PDB file of C-alpha atoms in Angstrom:
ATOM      1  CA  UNK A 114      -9.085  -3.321 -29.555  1.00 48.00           C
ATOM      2  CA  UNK A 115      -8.290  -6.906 -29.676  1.00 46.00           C
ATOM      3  CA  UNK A 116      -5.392  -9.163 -29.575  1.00 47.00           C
ATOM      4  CA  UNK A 117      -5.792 -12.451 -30.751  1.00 44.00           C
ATOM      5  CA  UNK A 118      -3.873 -15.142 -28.787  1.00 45.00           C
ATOM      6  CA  UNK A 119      -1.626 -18.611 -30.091  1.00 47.00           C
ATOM      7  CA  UNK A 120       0.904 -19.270 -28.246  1.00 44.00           C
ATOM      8  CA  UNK A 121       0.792 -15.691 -25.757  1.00 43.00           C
ATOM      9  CA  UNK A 122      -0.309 -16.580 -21.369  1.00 53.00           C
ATOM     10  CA  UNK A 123      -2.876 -15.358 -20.467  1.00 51.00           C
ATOM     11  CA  UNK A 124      -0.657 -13.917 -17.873  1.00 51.00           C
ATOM     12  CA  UNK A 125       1.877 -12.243 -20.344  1.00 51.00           C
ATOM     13  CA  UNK A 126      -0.309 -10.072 -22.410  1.00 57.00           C
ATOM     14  CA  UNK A 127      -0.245  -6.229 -21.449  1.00 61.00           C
ATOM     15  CA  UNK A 128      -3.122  -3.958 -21.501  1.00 60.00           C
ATOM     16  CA  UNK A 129      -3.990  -1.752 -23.982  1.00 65.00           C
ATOM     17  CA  UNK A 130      -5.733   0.816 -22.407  1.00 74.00           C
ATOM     18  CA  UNK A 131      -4.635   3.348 -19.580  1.00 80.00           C
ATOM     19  CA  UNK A 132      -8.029   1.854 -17.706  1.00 86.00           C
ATOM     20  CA  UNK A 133      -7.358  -1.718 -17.980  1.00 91.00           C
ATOM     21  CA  UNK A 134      -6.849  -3.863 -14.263  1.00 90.00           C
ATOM     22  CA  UNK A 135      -3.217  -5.507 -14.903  1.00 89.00           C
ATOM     23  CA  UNK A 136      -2.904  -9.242 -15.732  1.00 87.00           C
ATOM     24  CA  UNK A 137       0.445  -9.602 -14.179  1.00 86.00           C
ATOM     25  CA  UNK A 138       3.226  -7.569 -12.756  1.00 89.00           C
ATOM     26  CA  UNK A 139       3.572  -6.961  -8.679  1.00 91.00           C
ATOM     27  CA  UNK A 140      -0.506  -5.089  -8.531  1.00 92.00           C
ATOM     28  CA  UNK A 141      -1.722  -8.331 -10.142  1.00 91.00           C
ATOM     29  CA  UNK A 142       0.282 -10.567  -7.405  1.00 93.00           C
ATOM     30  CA  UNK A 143      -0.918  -8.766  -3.999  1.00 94.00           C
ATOM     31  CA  UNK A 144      -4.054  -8.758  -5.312  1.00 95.00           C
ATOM     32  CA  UNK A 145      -4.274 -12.162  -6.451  1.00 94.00           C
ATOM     33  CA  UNK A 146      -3.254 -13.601  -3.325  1.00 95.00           C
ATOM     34  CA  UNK A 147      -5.444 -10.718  -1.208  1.00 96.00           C
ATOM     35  CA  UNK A 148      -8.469 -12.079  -2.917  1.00 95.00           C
ATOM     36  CA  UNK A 149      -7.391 -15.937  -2.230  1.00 95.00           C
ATOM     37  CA  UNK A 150      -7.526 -15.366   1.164  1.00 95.00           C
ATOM     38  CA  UNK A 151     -11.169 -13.715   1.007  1.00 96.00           C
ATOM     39  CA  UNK A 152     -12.991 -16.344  -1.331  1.00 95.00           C
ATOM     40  CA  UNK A 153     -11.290 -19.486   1.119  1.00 95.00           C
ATOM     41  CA  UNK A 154     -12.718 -17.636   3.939  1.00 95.00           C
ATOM     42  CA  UNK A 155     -15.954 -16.803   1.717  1.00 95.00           C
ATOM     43  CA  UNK A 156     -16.616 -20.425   0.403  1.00 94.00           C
ATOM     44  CA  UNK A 157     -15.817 -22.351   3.624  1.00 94.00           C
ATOM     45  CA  UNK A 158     -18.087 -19.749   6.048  1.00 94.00           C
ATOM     46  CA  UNK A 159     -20.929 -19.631   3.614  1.00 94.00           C
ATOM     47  CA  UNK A 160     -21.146 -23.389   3.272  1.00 93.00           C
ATOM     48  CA  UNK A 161     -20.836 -23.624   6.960  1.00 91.00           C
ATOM     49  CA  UNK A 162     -23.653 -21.107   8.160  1.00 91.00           C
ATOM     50  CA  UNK A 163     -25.983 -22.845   5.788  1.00 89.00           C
ATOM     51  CA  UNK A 164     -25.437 -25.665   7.606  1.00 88.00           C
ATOM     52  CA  UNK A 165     -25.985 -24.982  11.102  1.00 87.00           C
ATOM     53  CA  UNK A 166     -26.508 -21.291  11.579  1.00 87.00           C
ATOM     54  CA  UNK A 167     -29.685 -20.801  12.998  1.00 83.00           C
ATOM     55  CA  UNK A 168     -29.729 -16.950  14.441  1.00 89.00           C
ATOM     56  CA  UNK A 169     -26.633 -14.810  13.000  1.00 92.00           C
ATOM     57  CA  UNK A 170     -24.683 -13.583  15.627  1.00 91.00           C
ATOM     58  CA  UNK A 171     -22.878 -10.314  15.699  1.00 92.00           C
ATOM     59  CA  UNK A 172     -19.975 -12.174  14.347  1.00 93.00           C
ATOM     60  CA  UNK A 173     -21.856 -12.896  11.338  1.00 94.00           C
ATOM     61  CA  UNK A 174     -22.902  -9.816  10.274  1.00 95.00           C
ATOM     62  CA  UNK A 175     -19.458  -8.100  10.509  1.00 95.00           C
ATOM     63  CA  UNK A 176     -18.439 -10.763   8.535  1.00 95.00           C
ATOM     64  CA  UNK A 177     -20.465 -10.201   5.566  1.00 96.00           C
ATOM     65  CA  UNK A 178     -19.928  -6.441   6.044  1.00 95.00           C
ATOM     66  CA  UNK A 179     -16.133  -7.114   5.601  1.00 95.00           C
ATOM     67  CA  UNK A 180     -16.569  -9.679   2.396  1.00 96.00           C
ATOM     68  CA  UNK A 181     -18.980  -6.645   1.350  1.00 96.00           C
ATOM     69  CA  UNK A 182     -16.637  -4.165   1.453  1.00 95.00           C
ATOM     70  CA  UNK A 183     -13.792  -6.286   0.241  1.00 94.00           C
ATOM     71  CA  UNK A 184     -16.023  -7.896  -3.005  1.00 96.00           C
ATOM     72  CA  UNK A 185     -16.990  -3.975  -3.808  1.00 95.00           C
ATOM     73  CA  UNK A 186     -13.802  -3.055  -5.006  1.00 94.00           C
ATOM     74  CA  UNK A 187     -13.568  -6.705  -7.265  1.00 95.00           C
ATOM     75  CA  UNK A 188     -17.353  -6.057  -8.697  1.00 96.00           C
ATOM     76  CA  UNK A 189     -16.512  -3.072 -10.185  1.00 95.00           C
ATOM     77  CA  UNK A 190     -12.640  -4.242 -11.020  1.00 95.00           C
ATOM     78  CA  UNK A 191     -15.039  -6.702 -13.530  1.00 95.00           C
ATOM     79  CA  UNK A 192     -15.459  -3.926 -16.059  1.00 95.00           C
ATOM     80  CA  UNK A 193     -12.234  -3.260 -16.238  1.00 93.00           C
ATOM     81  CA  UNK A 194     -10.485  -6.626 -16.595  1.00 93.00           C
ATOM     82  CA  UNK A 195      -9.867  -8.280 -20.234  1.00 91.00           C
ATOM     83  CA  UNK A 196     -10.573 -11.300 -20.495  1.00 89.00           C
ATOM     84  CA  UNK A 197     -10.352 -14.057 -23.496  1.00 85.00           C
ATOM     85  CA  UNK A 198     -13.209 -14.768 -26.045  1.00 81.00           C
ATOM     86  CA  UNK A 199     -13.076 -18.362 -25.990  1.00 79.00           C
ATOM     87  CA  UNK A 200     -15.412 -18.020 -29.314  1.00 80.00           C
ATOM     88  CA  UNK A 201     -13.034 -15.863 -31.312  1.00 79.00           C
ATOM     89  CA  UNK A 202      -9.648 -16.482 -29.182  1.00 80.00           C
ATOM     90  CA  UNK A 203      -9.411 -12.763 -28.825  1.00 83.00           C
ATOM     91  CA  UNK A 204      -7.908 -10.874 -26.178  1.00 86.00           C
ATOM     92  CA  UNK A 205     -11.178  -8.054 -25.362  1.00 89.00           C
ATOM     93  CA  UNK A 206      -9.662  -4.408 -24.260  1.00 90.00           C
ATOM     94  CA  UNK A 207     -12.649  -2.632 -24.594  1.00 90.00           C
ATOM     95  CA  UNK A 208     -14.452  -1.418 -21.791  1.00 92.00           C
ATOM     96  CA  UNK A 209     -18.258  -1.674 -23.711  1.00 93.00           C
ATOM     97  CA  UNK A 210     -17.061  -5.222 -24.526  1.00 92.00           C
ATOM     98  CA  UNK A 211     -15.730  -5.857 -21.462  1.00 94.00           C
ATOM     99  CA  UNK A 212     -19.078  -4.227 -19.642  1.00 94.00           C
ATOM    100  CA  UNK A 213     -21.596  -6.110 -21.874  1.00 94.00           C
ATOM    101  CA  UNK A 214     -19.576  -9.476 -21.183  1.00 93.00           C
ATOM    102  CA  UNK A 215     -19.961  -9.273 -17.295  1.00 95.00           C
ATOM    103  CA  UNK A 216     -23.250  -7.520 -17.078  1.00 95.00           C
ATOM    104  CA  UNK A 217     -24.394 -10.891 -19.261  1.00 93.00           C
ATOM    105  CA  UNK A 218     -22.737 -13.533 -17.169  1.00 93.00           C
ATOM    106  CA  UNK A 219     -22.012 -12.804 -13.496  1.00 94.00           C
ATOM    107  CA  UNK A 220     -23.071  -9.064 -12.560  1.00 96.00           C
ATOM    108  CA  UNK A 221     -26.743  -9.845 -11.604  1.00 96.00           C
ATOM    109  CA  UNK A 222     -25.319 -12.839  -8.892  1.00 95.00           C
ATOM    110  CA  UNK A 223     -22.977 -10.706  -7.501  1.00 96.00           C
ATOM    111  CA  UNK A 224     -25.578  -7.231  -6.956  1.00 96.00           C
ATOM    112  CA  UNK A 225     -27.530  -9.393  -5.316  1.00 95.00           C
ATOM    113  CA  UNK A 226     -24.407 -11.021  -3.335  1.00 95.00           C
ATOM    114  CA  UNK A 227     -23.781  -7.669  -1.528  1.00 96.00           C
ATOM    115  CA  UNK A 228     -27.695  -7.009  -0.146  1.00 95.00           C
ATOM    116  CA  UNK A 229     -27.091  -7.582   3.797  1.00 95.00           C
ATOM    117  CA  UNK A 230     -29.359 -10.924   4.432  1.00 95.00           C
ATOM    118  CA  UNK A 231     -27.671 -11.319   7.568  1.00 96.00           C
ATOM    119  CA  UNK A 232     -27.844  -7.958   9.120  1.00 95.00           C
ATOM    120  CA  UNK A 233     -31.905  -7.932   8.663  1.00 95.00           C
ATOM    121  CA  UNK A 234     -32.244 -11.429   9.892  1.00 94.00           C
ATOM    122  CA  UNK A 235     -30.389 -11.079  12.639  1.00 94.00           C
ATOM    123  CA  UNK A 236     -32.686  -7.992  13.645  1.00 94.00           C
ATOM    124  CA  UNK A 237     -36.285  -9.422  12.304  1.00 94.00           C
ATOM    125  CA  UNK A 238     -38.338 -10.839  15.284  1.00 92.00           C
ATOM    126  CA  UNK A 239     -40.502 -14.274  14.290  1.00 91.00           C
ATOM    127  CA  UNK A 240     -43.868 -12.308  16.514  1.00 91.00           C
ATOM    128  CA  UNK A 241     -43.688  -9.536  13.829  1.00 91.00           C
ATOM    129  CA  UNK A 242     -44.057 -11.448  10.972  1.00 89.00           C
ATOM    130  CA  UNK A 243     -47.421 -12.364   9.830  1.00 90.00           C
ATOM    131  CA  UNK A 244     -48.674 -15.666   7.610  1.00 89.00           C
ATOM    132  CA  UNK A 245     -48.019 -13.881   4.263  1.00 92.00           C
ATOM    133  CA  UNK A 246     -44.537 -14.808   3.270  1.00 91.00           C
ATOM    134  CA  UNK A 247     -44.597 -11.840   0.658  1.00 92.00           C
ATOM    135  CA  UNK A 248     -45.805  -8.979   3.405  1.00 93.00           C
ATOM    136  CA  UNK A 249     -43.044 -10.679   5.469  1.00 92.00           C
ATOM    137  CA  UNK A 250     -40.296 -10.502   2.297  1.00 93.00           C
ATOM    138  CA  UNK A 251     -41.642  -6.585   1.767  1.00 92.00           C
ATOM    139  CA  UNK A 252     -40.926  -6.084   5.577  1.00 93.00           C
ATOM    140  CA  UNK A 253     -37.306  -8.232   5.420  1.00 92.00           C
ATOM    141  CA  UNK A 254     -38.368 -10.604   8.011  1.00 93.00           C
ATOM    142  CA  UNK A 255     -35.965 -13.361   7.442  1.00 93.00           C
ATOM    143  CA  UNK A 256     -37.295 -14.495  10.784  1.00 92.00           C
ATOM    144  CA  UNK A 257     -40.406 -15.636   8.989  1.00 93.00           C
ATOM    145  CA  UNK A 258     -38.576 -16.737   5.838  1.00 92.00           C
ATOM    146  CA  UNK A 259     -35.704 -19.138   6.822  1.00 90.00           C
ATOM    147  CA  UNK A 260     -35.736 -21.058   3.395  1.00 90.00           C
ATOM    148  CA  UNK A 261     -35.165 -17.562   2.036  1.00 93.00           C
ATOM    149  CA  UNK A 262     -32.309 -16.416   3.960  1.00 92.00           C
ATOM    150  CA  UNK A 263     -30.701 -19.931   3.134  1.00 91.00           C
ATOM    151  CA  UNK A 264     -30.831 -19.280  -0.259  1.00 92.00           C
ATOM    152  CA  UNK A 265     -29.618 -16.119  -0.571  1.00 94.00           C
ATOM    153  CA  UNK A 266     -26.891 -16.920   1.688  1.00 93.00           C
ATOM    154  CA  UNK A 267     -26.641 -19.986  -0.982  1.00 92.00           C
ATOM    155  CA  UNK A 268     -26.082 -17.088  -3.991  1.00 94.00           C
ATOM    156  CA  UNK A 269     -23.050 -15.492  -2.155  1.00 95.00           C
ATOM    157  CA  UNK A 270     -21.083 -18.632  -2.772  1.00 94.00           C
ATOM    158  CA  UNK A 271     -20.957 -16.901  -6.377  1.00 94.00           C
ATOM    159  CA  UNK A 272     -17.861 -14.961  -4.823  1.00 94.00           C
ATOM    160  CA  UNK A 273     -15.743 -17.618  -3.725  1.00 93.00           C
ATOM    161  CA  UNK A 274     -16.004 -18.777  -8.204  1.00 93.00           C
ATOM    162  CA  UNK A 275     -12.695 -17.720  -8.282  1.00 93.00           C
ATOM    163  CA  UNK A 276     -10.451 -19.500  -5.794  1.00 93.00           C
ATOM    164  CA  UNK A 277      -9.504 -21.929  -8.260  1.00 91.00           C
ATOM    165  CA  UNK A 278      -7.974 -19.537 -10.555  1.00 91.00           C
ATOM    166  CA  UNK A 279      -6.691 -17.430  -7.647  1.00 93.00           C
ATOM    167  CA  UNK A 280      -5.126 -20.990  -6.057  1.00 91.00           C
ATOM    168  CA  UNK A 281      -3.496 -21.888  -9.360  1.00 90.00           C
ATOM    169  CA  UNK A 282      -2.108 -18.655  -9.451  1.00 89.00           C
ATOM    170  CA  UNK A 283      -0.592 -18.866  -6.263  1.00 89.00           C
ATOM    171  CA  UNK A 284       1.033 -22.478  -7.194  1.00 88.00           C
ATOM    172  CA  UNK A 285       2.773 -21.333 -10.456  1.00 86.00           C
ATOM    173  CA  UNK A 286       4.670 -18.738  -8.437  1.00 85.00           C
ATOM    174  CA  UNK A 287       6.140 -21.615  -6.343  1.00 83.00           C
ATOM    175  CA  UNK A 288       9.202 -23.671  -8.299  1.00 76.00           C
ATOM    176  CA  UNK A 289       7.524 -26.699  -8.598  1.00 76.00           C
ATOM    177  CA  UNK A 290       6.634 -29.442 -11.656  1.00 82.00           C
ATOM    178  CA  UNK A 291       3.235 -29.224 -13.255  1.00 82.00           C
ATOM    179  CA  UNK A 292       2.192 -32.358 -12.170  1.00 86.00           C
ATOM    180  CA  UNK A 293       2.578 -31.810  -8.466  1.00 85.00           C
ATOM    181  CA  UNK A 294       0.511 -28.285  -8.462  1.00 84.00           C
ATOM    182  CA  UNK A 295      -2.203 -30.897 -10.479  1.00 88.00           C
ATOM    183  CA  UNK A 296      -1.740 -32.811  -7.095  1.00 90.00           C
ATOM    184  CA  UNK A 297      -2.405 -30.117  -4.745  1.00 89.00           C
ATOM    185  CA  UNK A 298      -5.460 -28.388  -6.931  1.00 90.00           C
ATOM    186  CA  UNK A 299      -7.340 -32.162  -6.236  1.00 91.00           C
ATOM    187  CA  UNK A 300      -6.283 -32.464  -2.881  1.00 92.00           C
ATOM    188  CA  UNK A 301      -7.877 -28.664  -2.141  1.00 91.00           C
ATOM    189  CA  UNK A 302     -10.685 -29.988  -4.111  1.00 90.00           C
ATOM    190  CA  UNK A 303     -11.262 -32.819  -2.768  1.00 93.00           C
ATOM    191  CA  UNK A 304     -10.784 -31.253   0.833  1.00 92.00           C
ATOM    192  CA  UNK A 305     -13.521 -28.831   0.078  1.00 90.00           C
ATOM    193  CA  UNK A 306     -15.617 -31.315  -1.109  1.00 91.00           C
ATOM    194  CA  UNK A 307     -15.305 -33.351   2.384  1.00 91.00           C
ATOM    195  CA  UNK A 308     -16.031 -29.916   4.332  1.00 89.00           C
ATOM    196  CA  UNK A 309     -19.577 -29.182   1.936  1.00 89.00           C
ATOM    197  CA  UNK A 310     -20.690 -32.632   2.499  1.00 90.00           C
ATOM    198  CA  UNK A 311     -19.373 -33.211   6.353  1.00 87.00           C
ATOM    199  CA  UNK A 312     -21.396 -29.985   6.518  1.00 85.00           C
ATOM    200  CA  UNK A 313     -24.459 -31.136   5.043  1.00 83.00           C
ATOM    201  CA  UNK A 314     -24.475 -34.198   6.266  1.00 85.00           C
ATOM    202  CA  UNK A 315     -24.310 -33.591  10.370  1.00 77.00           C
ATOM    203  CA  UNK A 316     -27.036 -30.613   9.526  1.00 73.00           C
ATOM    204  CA  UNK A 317     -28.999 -33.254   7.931  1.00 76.00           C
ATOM    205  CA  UNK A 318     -28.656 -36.162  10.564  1.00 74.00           C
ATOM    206  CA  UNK A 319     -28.854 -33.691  13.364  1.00 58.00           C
ATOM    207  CA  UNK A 320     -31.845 -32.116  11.734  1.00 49.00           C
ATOM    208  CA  UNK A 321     -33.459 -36.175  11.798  1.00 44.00           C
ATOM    209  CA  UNK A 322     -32.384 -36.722  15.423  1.00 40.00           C
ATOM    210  CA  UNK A 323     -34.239 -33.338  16.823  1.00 41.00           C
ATOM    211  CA  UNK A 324     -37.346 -34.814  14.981  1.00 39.00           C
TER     212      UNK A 324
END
């Protein structure tokens, strides 16, 4: 089933089928503002370890077991959701449609989100590896492949893709004009921007001085 969309919010339309995730009502809100929370944490952690994080500590591992557990219940909430065909302008109920859209766009990123990078580096041992980086990737010795590790530390940041809809959310529940929630989305931006690069760019000068 579809429902094509003029002047309807996104927000206001109601789904179709028993199966569908809500798009608004009290559910939709808790959620919303539950999942806020978790990318924030998500975005600004991840950016942060890649930075300077050298051996995960314990701390680091029960973090990404908690963001696994919490990003489980929102990967498979992805084949339930509608969302909008921007093609067509069609609201999609269907759960084939719905399935083929995610597997195609974000489903592969986000199975590879929840493999525990920092669990195995934080047990691999550097004198167990060998000089073959693909018997050491076979053997998950992160240890031995730190360039790997960043990156797919790098590919968890696909969780956090949300906070921007999840942060305007949150602002159009507050009485406020249009223009100032425009005001606060570019000074969050903007923010994060200043934490990625302050990030970055001690790792990068600090990385210089030690050589």
């Amino acid at each position: 089933m579809t429902l094509i969309l003029k002047d309807i919010k996104y927000e206001d339309v109601k789904p179709s089928r028993w199966y569908n995730w809500p798009l608004s009502g009290k559910v939709h809100t808790l959620y919303s503002y539950w999942m806020l929370a978790n990318t924030i944490v998500e975005a600004l952690s991840l950016v942060a370890r890649i930075a300077f994080e050298d051996k995960p500590n314990y701390y680091s591992v029960y973090l990404e077991t908690c963001m696994n557990f919490v990003f489980i219940f929102d990967f498979f909430k992805n084949f339930i959701t509608p969302f909008k065909d921007e093609t067509t302008n069609h609201m999609e109920f269907n759960f084939k449609v719905i399935s083929k859209h995610y597997i195609k766009s974000w489903m592969v990123f986000d199975v590879i989100a929840f493999f525990p990078v920092t669990y195995f580096r934080s047990i691999s041992k550097y004198e167990e590896g060998t000089k073959n980086d693909l018997q050491n990737l076979l053997h998950l010795n992160f240890e031995r492949l730190p360039k790997v590790y960043m990156l797919l530390l790098f590919l968890q940041l696909v969780r956090a893709r949300d906070v921007g809809k999840y942060l305007k959310f949150m602002l159009s529940k507050f009485e406020m004009k249009h223009q100032s929630q425009s005001i606060l989305m570019t000074f969050f931006t903007l923010s994060y921007i200043l934490h990625v690069s302050g990030c970055f760019w001690y790792a990068t000068t600090g990385a210089t001085r030690s050589v």
